[in-house]
Short mmCIF file of C-alpha atoms in Angstrom, two decimals:
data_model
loop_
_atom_site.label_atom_id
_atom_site.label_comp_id
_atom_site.label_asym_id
_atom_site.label_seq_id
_atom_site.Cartn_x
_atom_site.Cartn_y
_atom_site.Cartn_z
CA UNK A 1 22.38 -83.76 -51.44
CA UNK A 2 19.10 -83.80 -49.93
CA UNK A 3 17.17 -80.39 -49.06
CA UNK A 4 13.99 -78.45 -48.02
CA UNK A 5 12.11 -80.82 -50.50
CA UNK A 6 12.81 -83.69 -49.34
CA UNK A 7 12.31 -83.21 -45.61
CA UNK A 8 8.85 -81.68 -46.76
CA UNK A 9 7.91 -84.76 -48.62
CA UNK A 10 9.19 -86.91 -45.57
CA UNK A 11 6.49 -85.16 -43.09
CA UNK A 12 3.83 -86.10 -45.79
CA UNK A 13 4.95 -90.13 -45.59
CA UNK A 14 4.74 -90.60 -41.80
CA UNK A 15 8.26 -92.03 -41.59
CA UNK A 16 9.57 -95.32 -39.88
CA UNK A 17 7.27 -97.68 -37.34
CA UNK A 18 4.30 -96.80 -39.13
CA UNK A 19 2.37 -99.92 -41.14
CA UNK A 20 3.67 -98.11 -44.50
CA UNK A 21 3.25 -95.21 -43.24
CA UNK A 22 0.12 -93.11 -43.90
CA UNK A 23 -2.24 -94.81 -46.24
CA UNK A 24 0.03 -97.59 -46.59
CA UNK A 25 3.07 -95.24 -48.40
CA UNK A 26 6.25 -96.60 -48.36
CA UNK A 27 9.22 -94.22 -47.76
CA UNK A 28 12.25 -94.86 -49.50
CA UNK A 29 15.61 -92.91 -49.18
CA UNK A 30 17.76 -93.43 -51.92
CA UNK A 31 21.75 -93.42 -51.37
CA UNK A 32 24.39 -93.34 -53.83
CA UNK A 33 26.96 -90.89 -54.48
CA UNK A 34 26.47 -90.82 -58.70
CA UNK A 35 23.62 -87.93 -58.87
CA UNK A 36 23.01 -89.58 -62.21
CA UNK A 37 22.59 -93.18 -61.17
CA UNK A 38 20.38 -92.16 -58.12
CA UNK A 39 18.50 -90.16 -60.06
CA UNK A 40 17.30 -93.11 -61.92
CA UNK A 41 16.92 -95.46 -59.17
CA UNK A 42 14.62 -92.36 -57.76
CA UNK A 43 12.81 -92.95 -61.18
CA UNK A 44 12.17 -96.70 -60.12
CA UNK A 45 11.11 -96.47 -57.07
CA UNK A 46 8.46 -93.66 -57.52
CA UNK A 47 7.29 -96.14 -60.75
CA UNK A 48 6.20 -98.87 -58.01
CA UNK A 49 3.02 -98.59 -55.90
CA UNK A 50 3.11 -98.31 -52.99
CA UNK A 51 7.00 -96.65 -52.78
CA UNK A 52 7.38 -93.17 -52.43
CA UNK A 53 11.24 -91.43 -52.61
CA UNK A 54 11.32 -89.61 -49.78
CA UNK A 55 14.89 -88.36 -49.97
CA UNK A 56 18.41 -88.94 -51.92
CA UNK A 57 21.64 -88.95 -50.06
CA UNK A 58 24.94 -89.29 -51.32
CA UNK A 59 27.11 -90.52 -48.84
CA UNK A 60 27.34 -92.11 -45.95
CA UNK A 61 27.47 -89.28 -43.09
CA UNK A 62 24.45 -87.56 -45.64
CA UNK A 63 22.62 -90.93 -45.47
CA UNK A 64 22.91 -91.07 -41.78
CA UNK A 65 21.39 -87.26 -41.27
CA UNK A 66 18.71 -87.79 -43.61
CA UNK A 67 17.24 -90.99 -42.29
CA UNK A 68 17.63 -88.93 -38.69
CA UNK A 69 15.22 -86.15 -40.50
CA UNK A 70 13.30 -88.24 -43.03
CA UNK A 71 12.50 -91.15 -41.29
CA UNK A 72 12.24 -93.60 -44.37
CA UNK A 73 10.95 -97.19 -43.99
CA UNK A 74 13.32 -98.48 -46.43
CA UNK A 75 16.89 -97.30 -47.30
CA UNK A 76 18.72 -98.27 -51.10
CA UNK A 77 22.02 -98.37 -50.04
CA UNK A 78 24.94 -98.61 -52.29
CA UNK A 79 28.49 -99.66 -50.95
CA UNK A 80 30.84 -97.65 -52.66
CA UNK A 81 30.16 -94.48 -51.17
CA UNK A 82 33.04 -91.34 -50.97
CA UNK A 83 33.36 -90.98 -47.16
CA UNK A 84 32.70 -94.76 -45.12
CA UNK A 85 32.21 -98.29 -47.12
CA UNK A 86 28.07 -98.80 -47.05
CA UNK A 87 27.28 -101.39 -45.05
CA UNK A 88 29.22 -99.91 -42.17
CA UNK A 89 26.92 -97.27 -42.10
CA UNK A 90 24.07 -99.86 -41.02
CA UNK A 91 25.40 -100.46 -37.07
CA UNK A 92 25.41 -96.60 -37.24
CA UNK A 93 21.94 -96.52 -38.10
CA UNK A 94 20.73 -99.28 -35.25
CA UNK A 95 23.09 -97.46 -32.56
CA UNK A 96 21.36 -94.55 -33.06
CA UNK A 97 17.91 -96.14 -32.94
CA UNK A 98 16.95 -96.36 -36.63
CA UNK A 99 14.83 -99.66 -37.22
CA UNK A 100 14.44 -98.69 -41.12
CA UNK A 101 14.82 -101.66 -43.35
CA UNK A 102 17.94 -101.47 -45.31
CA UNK A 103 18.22 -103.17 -49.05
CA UNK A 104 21.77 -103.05 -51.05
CA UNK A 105 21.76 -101.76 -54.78
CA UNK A 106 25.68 -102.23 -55.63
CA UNK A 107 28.30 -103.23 -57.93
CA UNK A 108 30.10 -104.95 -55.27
CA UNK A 109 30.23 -108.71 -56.09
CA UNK A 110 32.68 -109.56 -53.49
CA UNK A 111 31.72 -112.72 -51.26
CA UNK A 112 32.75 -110.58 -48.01
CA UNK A 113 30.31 -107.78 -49.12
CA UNK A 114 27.72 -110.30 -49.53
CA UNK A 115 28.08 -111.93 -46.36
CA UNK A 116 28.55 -108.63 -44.57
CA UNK A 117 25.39 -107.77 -45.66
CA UNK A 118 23.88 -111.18 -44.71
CA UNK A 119 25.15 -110.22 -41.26
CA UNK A 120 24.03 -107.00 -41.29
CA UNK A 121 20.08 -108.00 -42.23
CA UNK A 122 19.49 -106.68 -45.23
CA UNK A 123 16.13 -107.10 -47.05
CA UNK A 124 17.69 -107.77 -50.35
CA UNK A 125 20.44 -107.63 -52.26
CA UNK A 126 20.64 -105.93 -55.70
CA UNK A 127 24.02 -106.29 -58.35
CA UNK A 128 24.33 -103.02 -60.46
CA UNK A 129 23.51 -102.36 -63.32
CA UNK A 130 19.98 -103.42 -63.19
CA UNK A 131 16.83 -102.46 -65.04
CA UNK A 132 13.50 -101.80 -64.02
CA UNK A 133 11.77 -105.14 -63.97
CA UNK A 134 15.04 -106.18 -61.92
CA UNK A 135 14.00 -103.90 -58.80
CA UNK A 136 10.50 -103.75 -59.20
CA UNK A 137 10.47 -107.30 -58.85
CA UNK A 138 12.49 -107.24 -55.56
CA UNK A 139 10.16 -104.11 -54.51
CA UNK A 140 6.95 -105.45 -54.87
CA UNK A 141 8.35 -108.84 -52.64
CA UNK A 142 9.40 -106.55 -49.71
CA UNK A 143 6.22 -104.98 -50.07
CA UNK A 144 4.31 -108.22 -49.64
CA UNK A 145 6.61 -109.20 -46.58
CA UNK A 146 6.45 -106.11 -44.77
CA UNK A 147 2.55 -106.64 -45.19
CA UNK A 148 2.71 -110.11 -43.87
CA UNK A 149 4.95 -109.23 -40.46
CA UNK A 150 2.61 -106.56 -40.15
CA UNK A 151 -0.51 -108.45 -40.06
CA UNK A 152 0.84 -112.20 -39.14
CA UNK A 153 -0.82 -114.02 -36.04
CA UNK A 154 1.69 -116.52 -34.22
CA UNK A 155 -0.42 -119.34 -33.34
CA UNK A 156 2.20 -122.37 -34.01
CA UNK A 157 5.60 -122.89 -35.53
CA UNK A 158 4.04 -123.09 -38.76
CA UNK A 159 3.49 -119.71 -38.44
CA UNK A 160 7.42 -118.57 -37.51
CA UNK A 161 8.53 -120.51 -40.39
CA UNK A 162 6.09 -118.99 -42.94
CA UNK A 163 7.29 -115.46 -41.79
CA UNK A 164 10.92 -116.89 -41.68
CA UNK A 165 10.70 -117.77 -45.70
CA UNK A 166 9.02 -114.56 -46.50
CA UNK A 167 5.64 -114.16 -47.35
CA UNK A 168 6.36 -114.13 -50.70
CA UNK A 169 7.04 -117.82 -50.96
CA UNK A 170 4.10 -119.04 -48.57
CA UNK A 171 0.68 -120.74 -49.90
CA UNK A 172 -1.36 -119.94 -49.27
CA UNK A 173 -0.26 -116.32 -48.18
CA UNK A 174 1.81 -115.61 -50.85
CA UNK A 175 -1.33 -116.01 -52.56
CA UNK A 176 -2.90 -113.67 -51.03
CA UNK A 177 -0.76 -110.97 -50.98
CA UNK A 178 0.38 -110.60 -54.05
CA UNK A 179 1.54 -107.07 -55.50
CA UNK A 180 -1.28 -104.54 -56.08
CA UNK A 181 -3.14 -104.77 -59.71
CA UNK A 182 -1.82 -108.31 -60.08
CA UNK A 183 -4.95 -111.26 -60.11
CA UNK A 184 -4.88 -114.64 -58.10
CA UNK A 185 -6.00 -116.38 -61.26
CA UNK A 186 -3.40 -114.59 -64.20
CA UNK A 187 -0.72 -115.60 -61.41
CA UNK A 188 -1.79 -119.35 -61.39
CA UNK A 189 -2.35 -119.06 -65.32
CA UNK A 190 0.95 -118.03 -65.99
CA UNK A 191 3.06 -120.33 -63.27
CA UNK A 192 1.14 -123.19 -64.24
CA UNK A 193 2.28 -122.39 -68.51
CA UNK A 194 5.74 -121.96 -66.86
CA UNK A 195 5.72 -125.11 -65.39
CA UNK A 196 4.22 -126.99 -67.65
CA UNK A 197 6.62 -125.09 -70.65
CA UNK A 198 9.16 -127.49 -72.36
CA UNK A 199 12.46 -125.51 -71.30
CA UNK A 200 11.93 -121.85 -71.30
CA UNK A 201 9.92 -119.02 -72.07
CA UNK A 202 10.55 -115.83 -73.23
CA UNK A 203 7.35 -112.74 -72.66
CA UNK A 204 6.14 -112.85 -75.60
CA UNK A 205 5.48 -116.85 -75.88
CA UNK A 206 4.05 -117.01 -72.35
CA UNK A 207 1.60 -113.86 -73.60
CA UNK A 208 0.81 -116.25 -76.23
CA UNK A 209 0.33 -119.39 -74.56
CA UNK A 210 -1.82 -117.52 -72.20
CA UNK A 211 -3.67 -114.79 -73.73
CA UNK A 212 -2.41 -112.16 -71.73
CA UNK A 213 -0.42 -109.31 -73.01
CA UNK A 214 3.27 -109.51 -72.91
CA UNK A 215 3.57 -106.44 -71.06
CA UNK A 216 1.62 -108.21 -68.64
CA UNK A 217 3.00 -111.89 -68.88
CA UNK A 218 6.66 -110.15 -68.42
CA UNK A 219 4.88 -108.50 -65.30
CA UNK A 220 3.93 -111.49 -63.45
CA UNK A 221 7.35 -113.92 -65.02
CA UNK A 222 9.41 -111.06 -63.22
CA UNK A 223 7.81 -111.26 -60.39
CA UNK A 224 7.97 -115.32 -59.83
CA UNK A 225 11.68 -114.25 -60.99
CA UNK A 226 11.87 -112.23 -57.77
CA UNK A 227 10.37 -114.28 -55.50
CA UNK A 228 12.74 -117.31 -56.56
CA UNK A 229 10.09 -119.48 -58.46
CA UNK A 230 11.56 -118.84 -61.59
CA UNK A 231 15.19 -118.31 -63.00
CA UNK A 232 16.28 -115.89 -65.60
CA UNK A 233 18.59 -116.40 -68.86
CA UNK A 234 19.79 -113.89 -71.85
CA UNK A 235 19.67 -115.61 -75.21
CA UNK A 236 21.07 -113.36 -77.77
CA UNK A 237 19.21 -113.31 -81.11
CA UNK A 238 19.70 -111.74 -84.96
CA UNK A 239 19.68 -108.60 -83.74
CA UNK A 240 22.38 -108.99 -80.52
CA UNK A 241 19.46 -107.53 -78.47
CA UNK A 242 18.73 -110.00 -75.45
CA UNK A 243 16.03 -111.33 -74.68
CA UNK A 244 14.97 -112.48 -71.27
CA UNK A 245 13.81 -116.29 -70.96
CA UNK A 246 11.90 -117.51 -67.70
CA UNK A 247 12.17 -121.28 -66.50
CA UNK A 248 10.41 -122.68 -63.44
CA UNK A 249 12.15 -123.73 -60.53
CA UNK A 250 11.14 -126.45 -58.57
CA UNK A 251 8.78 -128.07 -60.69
CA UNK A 252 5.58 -129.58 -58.98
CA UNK A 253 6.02 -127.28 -56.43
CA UNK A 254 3.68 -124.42 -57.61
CA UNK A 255 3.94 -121.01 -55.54
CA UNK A 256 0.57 -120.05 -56.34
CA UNK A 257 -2.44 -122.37 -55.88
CA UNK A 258 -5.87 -122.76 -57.78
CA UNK A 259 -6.45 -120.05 -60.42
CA UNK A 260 -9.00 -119.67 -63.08
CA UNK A 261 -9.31 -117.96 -66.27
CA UNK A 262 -7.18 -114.64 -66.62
#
């Protein structure tokens, strides 16, 4: 399922054991035996700086030869795949040497397939169907750990434990590394209206509450979504279309400190 193209593409990203490979690209292999679905997680992926889809596999033994030739930092994996179940393919992949990171996009909701994974050391774990907010959001946190392993000091425990929770979640290097074109002080504007909201908030209110747009107010709610500071809800209105509300988690416990004016 993957060709000429792909192995030309993977030469230009620089491959595995890299930082991001050259000029910070992330390579992503996508794996899923529906053409049509990986076709639009390809989509995603390549919608998300810095992610670049280096190659598309659609089964397990295809998965297995292309990371071999490809050499992605980061591997989709789906679980029900034709030839071997997916997370079996993951010992596979560190027997033969293969340190690429490996996050789950599947409809398996089975506890055993969850803790497998857990086992296994996934990055994440993604339920199908999802949108693109859904995996952008888990993206851009990967993204921001990756960074944070890469340029982490160990000077005390403090230190292991930060790395341990993901950098996503620390303050104030969470802070710090938050996903490219996204602003220290939008980020505190909008957690602080989320906290301080009276149940939840849909886009458009938080937009309103903060000046913002919504495009960009459902930007950084998905992305507090992601990293676990905020949960998610469908309310279904007039129209049956749902709408996406965002309440804090953890209130008083902010994930972003100081801020400004957005």
């Amino acid at each position: 399922m993957w060709g000429e193209e792909d192995v030309s593409g993977a030469r230009g990203v620089g491959g595995t054991g890299e930082a991001g490979g050259v000029g910070g690209t992330i390579g992503v292999l996508v794996v899923d035996d529906d053409f049509r679905v990986a076709r639009v997680h390809r989509a995603y992926v390549e919608r998300v700086a810095p992610f670049r889809v280096v190659g598309v596999a659609g089964s397990g033994e295809q998965a297995l030869s292309a990371v071999d030739a490809l050499r992605p930092d980061l591997v989709l994996l789906d679980l029900y795949l034709p030839d071997v179940f997916g997370l079996d393919v993951i010992p596979r992949l560190r027997t033969a040497g293969h340190d690429c990171d490996v996050m789950v996009v599947s409809a398996a909701r089975e506890a055993d397939a969850v803790r497998g994974a857990v086992r296994h050391g996934v990055v994440d774990y993604l339920l199908k169907p999802f949108d693109f907010e859904d995996l952008r959001g888990r993206l851009e946190r990967y993204a921001a750990q990756r960074g944070m392993l890469r340029d982490t000091v160990v000077r005390g425990q403090a230190d292991v434990d930060r790395v341990l929770a993901g950098a996503a979640m620390s303050v104030p290097s969470g802070l710090r590394r938050l996903p490219k074109g996204m602003s220290a002080e939008t980020a505190g504007l909008v957690e602080r209206t989320l906290r301080e909201a009276e149940g939840s908030l849909s886009a458009s209110e938080c937009a309103r509450l903060t000046g913002v747009s919504r495009v960009s107010a459902r930007r950084y709610l998905e992305y507090f979504h992601a990293v676990g500071a905020a949960e998610v809800s469908l309310r279904y209105g007039a129209t049956r279309r749902p709408e996406r509300r965002y309440r804090s988690v953890g209130a008083g416990r902010g994930v972003v400190s100081g801020g400004g004016r957005a």
